[in-house]
Short mmCIF file of C-alpha atoms in Angstrom, two decimals:
data_model
loop_
_atom_site.label_atom_id
_atom_site.label_comp_id
_atom_site.label_asym_id
_atom_site.label_seq_id
_atom_site.Cartn_x
_atom_site.Cartn_y
_atom_site.Cartn_z
CA MET V 1 36.41 8.83 -12.58
CA CYS V 2 37.22 5.12 -12.77
CA ALA V 3 37.27 4.87 -8.97
CA CYS V 4 33.81 6.46 -8.86
CA VAL V 5 32.48 3.84 -11.27
CA VAL V 6 34.05 1.02 -9.22
CA LEU V 7 32.42 2.38 -6.07
CA VAL V 8 28.84 2.53 -7.35
CA VAL V 9 29.03 -0.75 -9.30
CA GLY V 10 30.90 -2.54 -6.54
CA MET V 11 28.10 -1.79 -4.08
CA VAL V 12 25.68 -3.74 -6.30
CA ALA V 13 27.80 -6.88 -5.86
CA ALA V 14 29.04 -6.37 -2.29
CA ILE V 15 25.61 -6.28 -0.64
CA ASN V 16 24.99 -9.93 -1.57
CA LEU V 17 27.82 -11.00 0.74
CA ALA V 18 26.02 -9.37 3.66
CA VAL V 19 22.72 -11.24 3.14
CA PRO V 20 23.48 -14.03 5.69
CA MET V 21 24.55 -11.41 8.26
CA LEU V 22 21.45 -9.31 7.61
CA ALA V 23 19.21 -12.38 7.89
CA ALA V 24 20.64 -13.18 11.32
CA SER V 25 20.76 -9.56 12.53
CA ALA V 26 18.62 -7.79 15.10
CA LEU V 27 16.57 -6.31 12.25
CA HIS V 28 15.00 -9.78 11.68
CA PRO V 29 14.15 -9.12 8.01
CA SER V 30 11.73 -11.42 6.25
CA ALA V 31 12.75 -13.23 3.06
CA SER V 32 11.07 -10.58 0.91
CA ALA V 33 12.69 -7.79 2.94
CA LEU V 34 16.13 -9.28 2.20
CA VAL V 35 15.38 -9.08 -1.52
CA TRP V 36 14.24 -5.47 -1.16
CA ILE V 37 17.40 -4.57 0.76
CA VAL V 38 19.42 -5.78 -2.22
CA ASP V 39 17.11 -4.50 -4.95
CA THR V 40 16.09 -1.03 -3.73
CA TYR V 41 19.52 0.39 -4.55
CA VAL V 42 19.51 -1.24 -7.99
CA ILE V 43 15.98 -0.06 -8.83
CA PHE V 44 16.74 3.62 -8.26
CA PHE V 45 20.13 3.21 -9.93
CA ALA V 46 18.59 1.64 -13.04
CA CYS V 47 15.60 3.95 -13.44
CA LEU V 48 17.39 7.24 -12.78
CA VAL V 49 20.69 6.75 -14.60
CA ILE V 50 19.39 8.40 -17.80
CA PRO V 51 17.80 11.32 -15.89
CA GLY V 52 21.12 11.55 -14.01
CA GLY V 53 22.94 12.07 -17.29
CA ALA V 54 20.36 14.63 -18.40
CA ALA V 55 20.77 16.51 -15.13
CA GLY V 56 24.52 16.63 -15.74
CA ASP V 57 23.97 18.13 -19.18
CA ARG V 58 21.55 20.69 -17.77
CA PHE V 59 23.22 21.74 -14.51
CA GLY V 60 26.86 20.81 -15.12
CA ARG V 61 28.40 17.35 -15.05
CA LYS V 62 30.96 18.03 -12.35
CA GLY V 63 28.34 19.54 -10.03
CA VAL V 64 25.88 16.67 -10.50
CA LEU V 65 28.71 14.15 -10.02
CA LEU V 66 29.68 15.82 -6.75
CA ALA V 67 26.03 15.89 -5.65
CA GLY V 68 25.75 12.19 -6.49
CA LEU V 69 28.78 11.31 -4.38
CA GLY V 70 27.31 13.34 -1.52
CA LEU V 71 23.97 11.53 -1.79
CA PHE V 72 25.79 8.20 -1.98
CA ALA V 73 27.66 8.99 1.24
CA ALA V 74 24.49 10.19 2.97
CA GLY V 75 22.55 7.09 1.95
CA ALA V 76 25.37 4.80 3.06
CA LEU V 77 25.49 6.56 6.42
CA VAL V 78 21.72 6.19 6.90
CA SER V 79 22.01 2.49 6.01
CA ALA V 80 24.92 1.97 8.42
CA VAL V 81 23.00 3.33 11.43
CA ALA V 82 19.52 2.08 10.42
CA PRO V 83 17.54 0.89 13.48
CA ASP V 84 15.02 -1.05 11.37
CA VAL V 85 14.36 -2.33 7.87
CA VAL V 86 12.32 0.71 6.78
CA VAL V 87 15.16 3.13 7.51
CA LEU V 88 17.63 0.76 5.86
CA LEU V 89 15.50 0.70 2.71
CA ALA V 90 15.33 4.51 2.73
CA GLY V 91 19.12 4.66 2.96
CA ARG V 92 19.47 2.17 0.11
CA ALA V 93 17.11 4.24 -2.06
CA LEU V 94 19.09 7.42 -1.37
CA THR V 95 22.34 5.64 -2.21
CA GLY V 96 20.81 4.44 -5.49
CA VAL V 97 19.82 8.00 -6.42
CA GLY V 98 23.40 9.07 -5.77
CA ALA V 99 24.77 6.23 -7.90
CA ALA V 100 22.48 7.22 -10.77
CA ALA V 101 23.93 10.74 -10.66
CA VAL V 102 27.51 9.44 -10.51
CA LEU V 103 27.73 6.78 -13.22
CA PRO V 104 26.69 8.67 -16.40
CA ASN V 105 28.57 11.82 -15.47
CA THR V 106 31.90 10.07 -14.88
CA LEU V 107 32.11 9.19 -18.58
CA ALA V 108 30.83 12.62 -19.59
CA VAL V 109 33.55 14.32 -17.53
CA LEU V 110 36.19 12.00 -18.99
CA LEU V 111 35.14 12.63 -22.59
CA HIS V 112 35.27 16.36 -21.97
CA ALA V 113 38.74 16.09 -20.44
CA VAL V 114 40.54 14.03 -23.10
CA PRO V 115 41.42 14.90 -26.71
CA ALA V 116 39.31 13.46 -29.51
CA GLU V 117 41.88 10.84 -30.53
CA ARG V 118 41.77 9.28 -27.06
CA ARG V 119 38.00 9.06 -26.72
CA GLY V 120 37.72 5.49 -28.00
CA ALA V 121 40.24 4.20 -25.49
CA THR V 122 38.63 6.29 -22.77
CA ILE V 123 35.19 4.79 -23.42
CA ALA V 124 36.67 1.27 -23.39
CA THR V 125 38.48 1.96 -20.12
CA GLY V 126 35.34 3.36 -18.50
CA ALA V 127 33.28 0.38 -19.63
CA SER V 128 35.83 -2.09 -18.25
CA MET V 129 35.47 -0.48 -14.84
CA THR V 130 31.95 -1.90 -14.53
CA GLY V 131 33.40 -5.42 -14.64
CA ILE V 132 36.27 -4.56 -12.33
CA GLY V 133 33.77 -2.94 -9.97
CA GLY V 134 31.97 -6.24 -9.56
CA VAL V 135 35.21 -8.02 -8.68
CA ILE V 136 36.34 -5.35 -6.23
CA GLY V 137 32.85 -5.27 -4.72
CA ASN V 138 33.04 -8.99 -3.94
CA VAL V 139 36.62 -9.05 -2.67
CA GLY V 140 36.57 -5.66 -0.93
CA GLY V 141 33.12 -6.26 0.52
CA GLY V 142 34.24 -9.61 1.86
CA ALA V 143 37.27 -8.03 3.48
CA VAL V 144 35.21 -5.27 5.13
CA LEU V 145 32.56 -7.72 6.36
CA THR V 146 35.17 -9.78 8.19
CA GLY V 147 34.68 -7.10 10.87
CA GLY V 148 31.61 -9.11 11.84
CA SER V 149 28.76 -6.70 11.07
CA TRP V 150 26.86 -5.83 7.91
CA ARG V 151 26.92 -2.19 9.07
CA TRP V 152 30.64 -2.00 8.30
CA LEU V 153 29.91 -2.38 4.59
CA PHE V 154 27.89 0.82 4.50
CA ALA V 155 30.10 2.65 6.97
CA ALA V 156 33.16 1.98 4.81
CA ALA V 157 31.44 3.53 1.78
CA VAL V 158 31.04 6.91 3.53
CA PRO V 159 34.71 8.01 3.74
CA ILE V 160 35.45 6.47 0.34
CA SER V 161 32.72 8.48 -1.40
CA LEU V 162 33.63 11.67 0.47
CA GLY V 163 37.30 11.19 -0.41
CA LEU V 164 36.39 10.73 -4.06
CA ALA V 165 34.25 13.86 -3.91
CA ALA V 166 37.25 15.83 -2.66
CA LEU V 167 39.38 14.49 -5.53
CA VAL V 168 36.67 15.23 -8.11
CA ALA V 169 36.31 18.79 -6.77
CA ARG V 170 40.04 19.27 -7.14
CA VAL V 171 40.90 17.67 -10.47
CA ALA V 172 37.77 17.33 -12.62
CA PRO V 173 37.28 20.05 -15.25
CA VAL V 174 34.08 22.07 -15.51
CA SER V 175 32.23 21.33 -18.75
CA SER V 176 29.72 23.42 -20.63
CA ARG V 177 26.03 23.10 -19.88
CA HIS V 178 23.27 22.26 -22.32
CA ASP V 179 19.63 23.23 -22.09
CA ARG V 180 18.46 19.62 -21.96
CA ARG V 181 14.94 19.30 -20.69
CA LEU V 182 14.36 17.19 -17.59
CA ASP V 183 11.22 15.11 -17.24
CA PRO V 184 10.64 14.26 -13.58
CA LEU V 185 7.18 12.83 -14.33
CA ALA V 186 8.60 10.23 -16.74
CA ALA V 187 11.33 9.33 -14.26
CA ALA V 188 8.81 8.96 -11.42
CA LEU V 189 6.54 6.78 -13.57
CA LEU V 190 9.44 4.50 -14.54
CA VAL V 191 10.57 4.09 -10.91
CA GLY V 192 7.00 3.47 -9.75
CA ALA V 193 6.33 0.91 -12.48
CA THR V 194 9.52 -1.00 -11.70
CA VAL V 195 8.83 -1.03 -7.96
CA ALA V 196 5.27 -2.24 -8.57
CA LEU V 197 6.46 -5.03 -10.89
CA LEU V 198 9.05 -6.25 -8.39
CA LEU V 199 6.54 -5.92 -5.56
CA GLY V 200 4.32 -8.47 -7.28
CA ILE V 201 7.25 -10.83 -7.91
CA VAL V 202 8.90 -10.55 -4.50
CA GLN V 203 5.80 -10.68 -2.29
CA GLY V 204 4.22 -13.62 -4.10
CA PRO V 205 5.56 -16.47 -1.91
CA GLU V 206 4.69 -14.77 1.40
CA ALA V 207 1.47 -12.90 0.54
CA GLY V 208 0.13 -15.50 -1.93
CA TRP V 209 0.01 -15.15 -5.70
CA GLY V 210 -3.71 -14.45 -5.63
CA SER V 211 -3.52 -11.85 -2.88
CA PRO V 212 -4.68 -8.25 -3.51
CA LEU V 213 -1.13 -7.01 -2.85
CA VAL V 214 0.44 -9.15 -5.57
CA ILE V 215 -2.34 -8.72 -8.15
CA GLY V 216 -2.44 -5.01 -7.39
CA GLY V 217 1.34 -4.78 -7.86
CA PHE V 218 1.22 -6.34 -11.33
CA ALA V 219 -1.82 -4.26 -12.34
CA CYS V 220 -0.20 -1.07 -11.10
CA ALA V 221 3.00 -1.92 -12.99
CA ALA V 222 1.03 -2.36 -16.23
CA VAL V 223 -0.76 0.97 -15.77
CA LEU V 224 2.41 2.89 -14.84
CA PHE V 225 4.50 1.42 -17.66
CA THR V 226 1.73 2.35 -20.10
CA ALA V 227 1.57 5.86 -18.66
CA TRP V 228 5.36 6.18 -18.93
CA VAL V 229 5.28 5.21 -22.62
CA LEU V 230 2.48 7.71 -23.35
CA VAL V 231 4.28 10.52 -21.52
CA GLU V 232 7.53 9.87 -23.37
CA LEU V 233 5.79 9.58 -26.76
CA ARG V 234 4.14 12.98 -26.26
CA SER V 235 7.33 14.67 -25.11
CA ASP V 236 9.29 16.78 -27.59
CA HIS V 237 12.53 15.77 -25.85
CA PRO V 238 11.98 12.40 -24.11
CA LEU V 239 14.62 11.10 -21.74
CA LEU V 240 14.25 7.63 -23.27
CA ASP V 241 12.21 7.56 -26.46
CA PRO V 242 10.23 4.27 -26.64
CA ARG V 243 10.30 4.60 -30.43
CA LEU V 244 13.98 3.66 -30.34
CA PHE V 245 12.90 0.08 -29.68
CA ARG V 246 11.52 -0.08 -33.21
CA ILE V 247 15.15 -0.69 -34.20
CA ALA V 248 15.29 -4.48 -34.15
CA GLY V 249 19.02 -4.73 -33.45
CA LEU V 250 18.78 -2.29 -30.55
CA ARG V 251 15.73 -4.07 -29.16
CA SER V 252 17.37 -7.50 -29.26
CA ALA V 253 20.66 -6.25 -27.79
CA CYS V 254 18.86 -4.52 -24.91
CA LEU V 255 16.92 -7.71 -24.19
CA GLY V 256 20.19 -9.63 -24.35
CA MET V 257 21.97 -7.28 -21.93
CA THR V 258 19.02 -7.51 -19.54
CA ALA V 259 19.05 -11.32 -19.74
CA ILE V 260 22.80 -11.63 -19.11
CA PHE V 261 22.67 -9.45 -16.00
CA PHE V 262 19.46 -11.20 -14.95
CA GLY V 263 21.46 -14.43 -14.80
CA MET V 264 24.64 -12.92 -13.33
CA PHE V 265 23.06 -11.15 -10.40
CA ALA V 266 20.67 -13.98 -9.63
CA LEU V 267 23.83 -16.05 -9.27
CA PHE V 268 25.51 -13.40 -7.11
CA TYR V 269 22.48 -13.31 -4.81
CA VAL V 270 22.52 -17.02 -4.00
CA ASN V 271 26.27 -17.60 -4.39
CA ALA V 272 27.15 -15.65 -1.24
CA SER V 273 24.69 -17.59 0.90
CA PHE V 274 25.53 -20.93 -0.75
CA LEU V 275 29.26 -20.66 -0.07
CA GLN V 276 28.68 -19.56 3.52
CA TYR V 277 25.80 -21.84 4.54
CA ALA V 278 26.45 -24.94 2.42
CA LYS V 279 30.25 -24.80 2.06
CA GLY V 280 31.15 -23.15 5.36
CA PHE V 281 33.23 -20.41 3.70
CA SER V 282 34.13 -17.27 5.62
CA VAL V 283 32.73 -14.01 4.27
CA LEU V 284 36.14 -13.13 2.78
CA GLY V 285 36.46 -16.62 1.31
CA THR V 286 33.01 -16.12 -0.22
CA GLY V 287 34.10 -12.87 -1.84
CA LEU V 288 37.13 -14.63 -3.29
CA GLY V 289 35.06 -17.67 -4.23
CA ILE V 290 33.35 -15.89 -7.13
CA LEU V 291 36.67 -14.94 -8.78
CA PRO V 292 36.76 -17.94 -11.20
CA LEU V 293 33.87 -16.22 -12.98
CA THR V 294 36.19 -13.33 -13.82
CA VAL V 295 39.09 -15.40 -15.19
CA PRO V 296 37.64 -15.62 -18.75
CA ILE V 297 36.87 -11.89 -18.69
CA ILE V 298 40.47 -11.04 -17.83
CA VAL V 299 42.09 -13.60 -20.14
CA GLY V 300 39.74 -13.65 -23.11
CA GLY V 301 38.06 -10.26 -23.26
CA ARG V 302 40.44 -8.86 -25.86
CA HIS V 303 39.89 -11.85 -28.19
CA VAL V 304 36.09 -11.54 -28.47
CA GLY V 305 36.28 -9.20 -31.47
CA LEU V 306 38.43 -11.71 -33.37
CA LEU V 307 35.96 -14.53 -32.64
CA THR V 308 33.04 -12.37 -33.79
CA ARG V 309 34.78 -11.64 -37.10
CA ARG V 310 35.43 -15.33 -37.65
CA VAL V 311 32.09 -16.93 -36.70
CA GLY V 312 29.73 -13.97 -37.02
CA LEU V 313 27.76 -11.81 -34.61
CA ASP V 314 24.77 -14.12 -34.25
CA ALA V 315 26.91 -17.18 -33.56
CA THR V 316 28.88 -15.27 -30.92
CA ILE V 317 25.68 -14.19 -29.18
CA ALA V 318 24.30 -17.72 -29.34
CA LEU V 319 27.50 -19.10 -27.80
CA ALA V 320 27.37 -16.46 -25.08
CA PHE V 321 23.89 -17.46 -23.97
CA ALA V 322 24.67 -21.16 -24.25
CA PHE V 323 27.62 -20.74 -21.89
CA VAL V 324 25.78 -18.51 -19.38
CA GLY V 325 22.63 -20.63 -19.33
CA GLY V 326 24.58 -23.89 -19.35
CA GLY V 327 26.87 -22.68 -16.58
CA LEU V 328 23.91 -21.77 -14.38
CA LEU V 329 22.31 -25.16 -15.01
CA GLY V 330 25.64 -26.81 -14.15
CA LEU V 331 25.85 -24.83 -10.91
CA SER V 332 22.34 -26.02 -10.04
CA THR V 333 23.66 -29.60 -9.91
CA THR V 334 26.27 -28.84 -7.23
CA GLY V 335 25.57 -29.46 -3.56
CA ALA V 336 27.11 -29.19 -0.13
CA GLN V 337 29.33 -32.21 -0.81
CA THR V 338 30.49 -31.07 -4.26
CA PRO V 339 34.20 -30.10 -4.20
CA TYR V 340 34.74 -26.39 -4.70
CA ALA V 341 36.79 -27.18 -7.83
CA GLY V 342 33.63 -28.53 -9.48
CA TYR V 343 31.69 -25.44 -8.46
CA ALA V 344 34.49 -23.18 -9.73
CA ALA V 345 34.55 -24.98 -13.09
CA TRP V 346 30.91 -24.08 -13.69
CA LEU V 347 31.68 -20.48 -12.67
CA VAL V 348 34.34 -20.41 -15.41
CA VAL V 349 31.79 -21.72 -17.94
CA THR V 350 29.39 -18.96 -16.95
CA GLY V 351 32.22 -16.42 -17.13
CA ILE V 352 33.02 -17.45 -20.71
CA GLY V 353 29.45 -16.57 -21.68
CA VAL V 354 29.64 -13.23 -19.91
CA THR V 355 32.97 -12.50 -21.66
CA LEU V 356 31.42 -13.19 -25.07
CA SER V 357 28.24 -11.25 -24.42
CA LEU V 358 29.17 -7.92 -22.89
CA PRO V 359 31.39 -6.35 -25.60
CA THR V 360 29.27 -7.90 -28.35
CA LEU V 361 25.92 -6.61 -27.07
CA SER V 362 27.44 -3.27 -26.11
CA GLY V 363 28.74 -2.89 -29.65
CA VAL V 364 25.31 -3.66 -31.12
CA ILE V 365 23.62 -1.08 -28.89
CA ALA V 366 26.21 1.57 -29.72
CA GLY V 367 26.16 0.73 -33.43
CA SER V 368 22.37 0.88 -33.67
CA LEU V 369 22.30 4.60 -32.89
CA PRO V 370 23.85 7.57 -34.71
CA PRO V 371 26.89 9.24 -33.10
CA ALA V 372 24.72 12.14 -31.92
CA GLN V 373 22.84 9.69 -29.67
CA ALA V 374 25.90 8.07 -28.14
CA GLY V 375 24.82 9.28 -24.71
CA VAL V 376 21.45 7.58 -25.12
CA GLY V 377 23.24 4.32 -25.98
CA THR V 378 25.42 4.56 -22.88
CA GLY V 379 22.36 5.25 -20.73
CA LEU V 380 20.50 2.32 -22.27
CA GLN V 381 23.36 -0.02 -21.47
CA SER V 382 23.42 1.10 -17.84
CA THR V 383 19.63 0.92 -17.52
CA THR V 384 19.32 -2.55 -19.02
CA ARG V 385 22.21 -3.87 -16.91
CA GLU V 386 20.80 -2.62 -13.63
CA PHE V 387 17.19 -3.51 -14.49
CA GLY V 388 18.26 -7.05 -15.36
CA SER V 389 20.19 -7.23 -12.08
CA ALA V 390 17.16 -6.15 -10.05
CA LEU V 391 14.86 -8.55 -11.87
CA GLY V 392 17.27 -11.47 -11.46
CA VAL V 393 17.54 -10.95 -7.70
CA ALA V 394 13.75 -10.65 -7.40
CA VAL V 395 12.98 -13.78 -9.41
CA ILE V 396 15.56 -16.07 -7.80
CA GLY V 397 14.65 -14.73 -4.36
CA THR V 398 11.01 -15.56 -5.02
CA VAL V 399 11.71 -19.06 -6.35
CA PHE V 400 14.13 -19.73 -3.49
CA THR V 401 11.72 -18.58 -0.78
CA GLY V 402 8.86 -20.73 -2.05
CA ARG V 403 10.98 -23.85 -2.43
CA PHE V 404 12.85 -23.39 0.85
CA ALA V 405 9.61 -23.20 2.85
CA GLU V 406 8.33 -26.36 1.12
CA ALA V 407 11.57 -28.32 1.64
CA LEU V 408 11.82 -27.62 5.38
CA PRO V 409 10.30 -30.11 7.83
CA SER V 410 6.68 -29.25 8.57
CA ASP V 411 7.47 -28.34 12.17
CA VAL V 412 9.98 -25.65 11.11
CA PRO V 413 7.88 -22.79 9.66
CA ALA V 414 10.42 -20.33 8.19
CA HIS V 415 11.27 -18.43 5.01
CA THR V 416 14.99 -17.77 5.64
CA VAL V 417 17.89 -19.90 6.84
CA ALA V 418 18.41 -17.62 9.85
CA GLN V 419 14.76 -18.02 10.89
CA ALA V 420 14.93 -21.80 10.49
CA LEU V 421 18.14 -22.10 12.53
CA ALA V 422 16.65 -19.90 15.25
CA ILE V 423 13.53 -22.09 15.46
CA ALA V 424 15.38 -25.42 15.26
CA PRO V 425 19.06 -24.88 16.15
CA GLY V 426 19.69 -28.61 16.46
CA ARG V 427 18.50 -29.40 12.95
CA ALA V 428 21.10 -27.56 10.91
CA HIS V 429 21.49 -30.50 8.50
CA ASP V 430 17.79 -30.40 7.54
CA VAL V 431 17.94 -26.62 7.12
CA VAL V 432 21.04 -26.75 4.89
CA THR V 433 19.49 -29.57 2.84
CA ALA V 434 16.38 -27.45 2.24
CA PHE V 435 18.59 -24.48 1.42
CA VAL V 436 20.59 -26.42 -1.20
CA SER V 437 17.36 -27.74 -2.74
CA ALA V 438 15.95 -24.22 -3.00
CA THR V 439 19.19 -22.85 -4.45
CA SER V 440 19.32 -25.62 -7.06
CA LEU V 441 15.75 -24.95 -8.18
CA GLY V 442 16.38 -21.21 -8.34
CA LEU V 443 19.48 -21.64 -10.51
CA ARG V 444 17.64 -24.08 -12.80
CA VAL V 445 14.80 -21.60 -13.33
CA ILE V 446 17.26 -18.78 -14.01
CA GLY V 447 19.38 -20.93 -16.33
CA VAL V 448 16.40 -22.05 -18.42
CA THR V 449 15.09 -18.47 -18.56
CA VAL V 450 18.45 -17.19 -19.80
CA LEU V 451 18.54 -19.87 -22.52
CA VAL V 452 15.00 -19.02 -23.65
CA LEU V 453 15.70 -15.29 -23.70
CA GLY V 454 18.95 -15.94 -25.53
CA GLY V 455 17.06 -17.85 -28.20
CA LEU V 456 14.70 -14.90 -28.64
CA VAL V 457 17.65 -12.51 -28.90
CA VAL V 458 19.33 -14.59 -31.61
CA LEU V 459 16.09 -15.02 -33.58
CA GLU V 460 15.40 -11.28 -33.41
CA SER V 461 18.96 -10.58 -34.55
CA LEU V 462 18.63 -12.99 -37.47
CA PHE V 463 15.31 -11.57 -38.61
CA ALA V 464 16.67 -8.04 -38.27
CA ARG V 465 19.23 -8.91 -40.95
CA GLY V 466 16.53 -10.21 -43.27
CA ARG V 467 17.65 -13.82 -42.90
CA LYS V 468 15.81 -16.87 -41.68
CA PRO V 469 17.41 -19.11 -39.07
CA ARG V 470 18.98 -22.18 -40.61
CA THR V 471 18.29 -25.64 -39.32
CA THR V 472 20.98 -28.27 -39.09
CA LYS V 473 20.42 -31.91 -39.94
#
């Protein structure tokens, strides 16, 4: 079960390493297409993870888990052989559907298989796999991509997922089924609304912010989100009841989880290209280059509870956002000539914030709901994580594309580094300079956004406890 979690989470991180290869490939993707290649998987993963858990309850967790691994393998295979961007996006969507069926049912199978006294440790172990999955995705993805083609990343996922399916079929127990109602209309509305929102964000720099496509995307997102809320409110058994967000602690923790992953995966998106284009790292070196971010998680994760008891929940959350936002702003000041040690130091700062935030916010989400709704809490954590990841990639990709096009010399019309180098192969210095400028602006925007959202989370948490924020002199 842990290996299944590592597989589906690792793919979220690994694809970022392939962005430079994809940009220079025969597919010739535009800047917005690169964002969609990364985000399509995450969108379907985020929006369908709660329906995936409901399907497991209804049709059997082991069966849905096996179906998810099969869909994951099929989608990876389609992606590996894709002749164009459209087919690649279809493969990514199919893989995301498979991941949404896998993730919630791994924990459900585990909880059914272990005795009651081991459930707490089992939940903690399963949750830790999401962090380990990101590390393995970066390192393992980098190792696979040293083969020289982005297609190897998807090809490698096929035998892994099929091998895991064989193991699951052999060792996983069959659990009882529950007559939990599925709501495909609500799921479709949520996916459609998210795609429309990201369409408006991603296409803005290329289509123009006043274009019918962008305005239509935002308008469609508003209509579909409203329709989703109305459908869920009228349902006797909603998949995700919007009324839950009346709970202030739950609302603030979900916003906080979204904001943390917004910052993390925005960083992952530009980090891979920065280390390869600006620093000249190999793809494997790039995968290893993100590891300083994980050092605080490995070393300090078990001490977060002690810190929270000493300084309080709100102070811990405030520190978490200060470190993540400050780390991203620090990374925005690094350039092609900055020693890697300086870059790594800011990764450690960011990692400290991530270490403080994840168990703290997860605990708030879990503690805001009664034990009977533990599954809803787990689904909310997965949904907010993946939604924040998709939004972070979309926003930094949009900021980067706009700034990169402006910073290039006027006689080099391009929206990606690969396009610019193809147009002006002898002007690599100008292209890299524009790239670093665009990356710096993107990280500054993301860092400031994380700090602002963190402030809102802390204020909401304070007011939820009936206290007013204190001011210091």
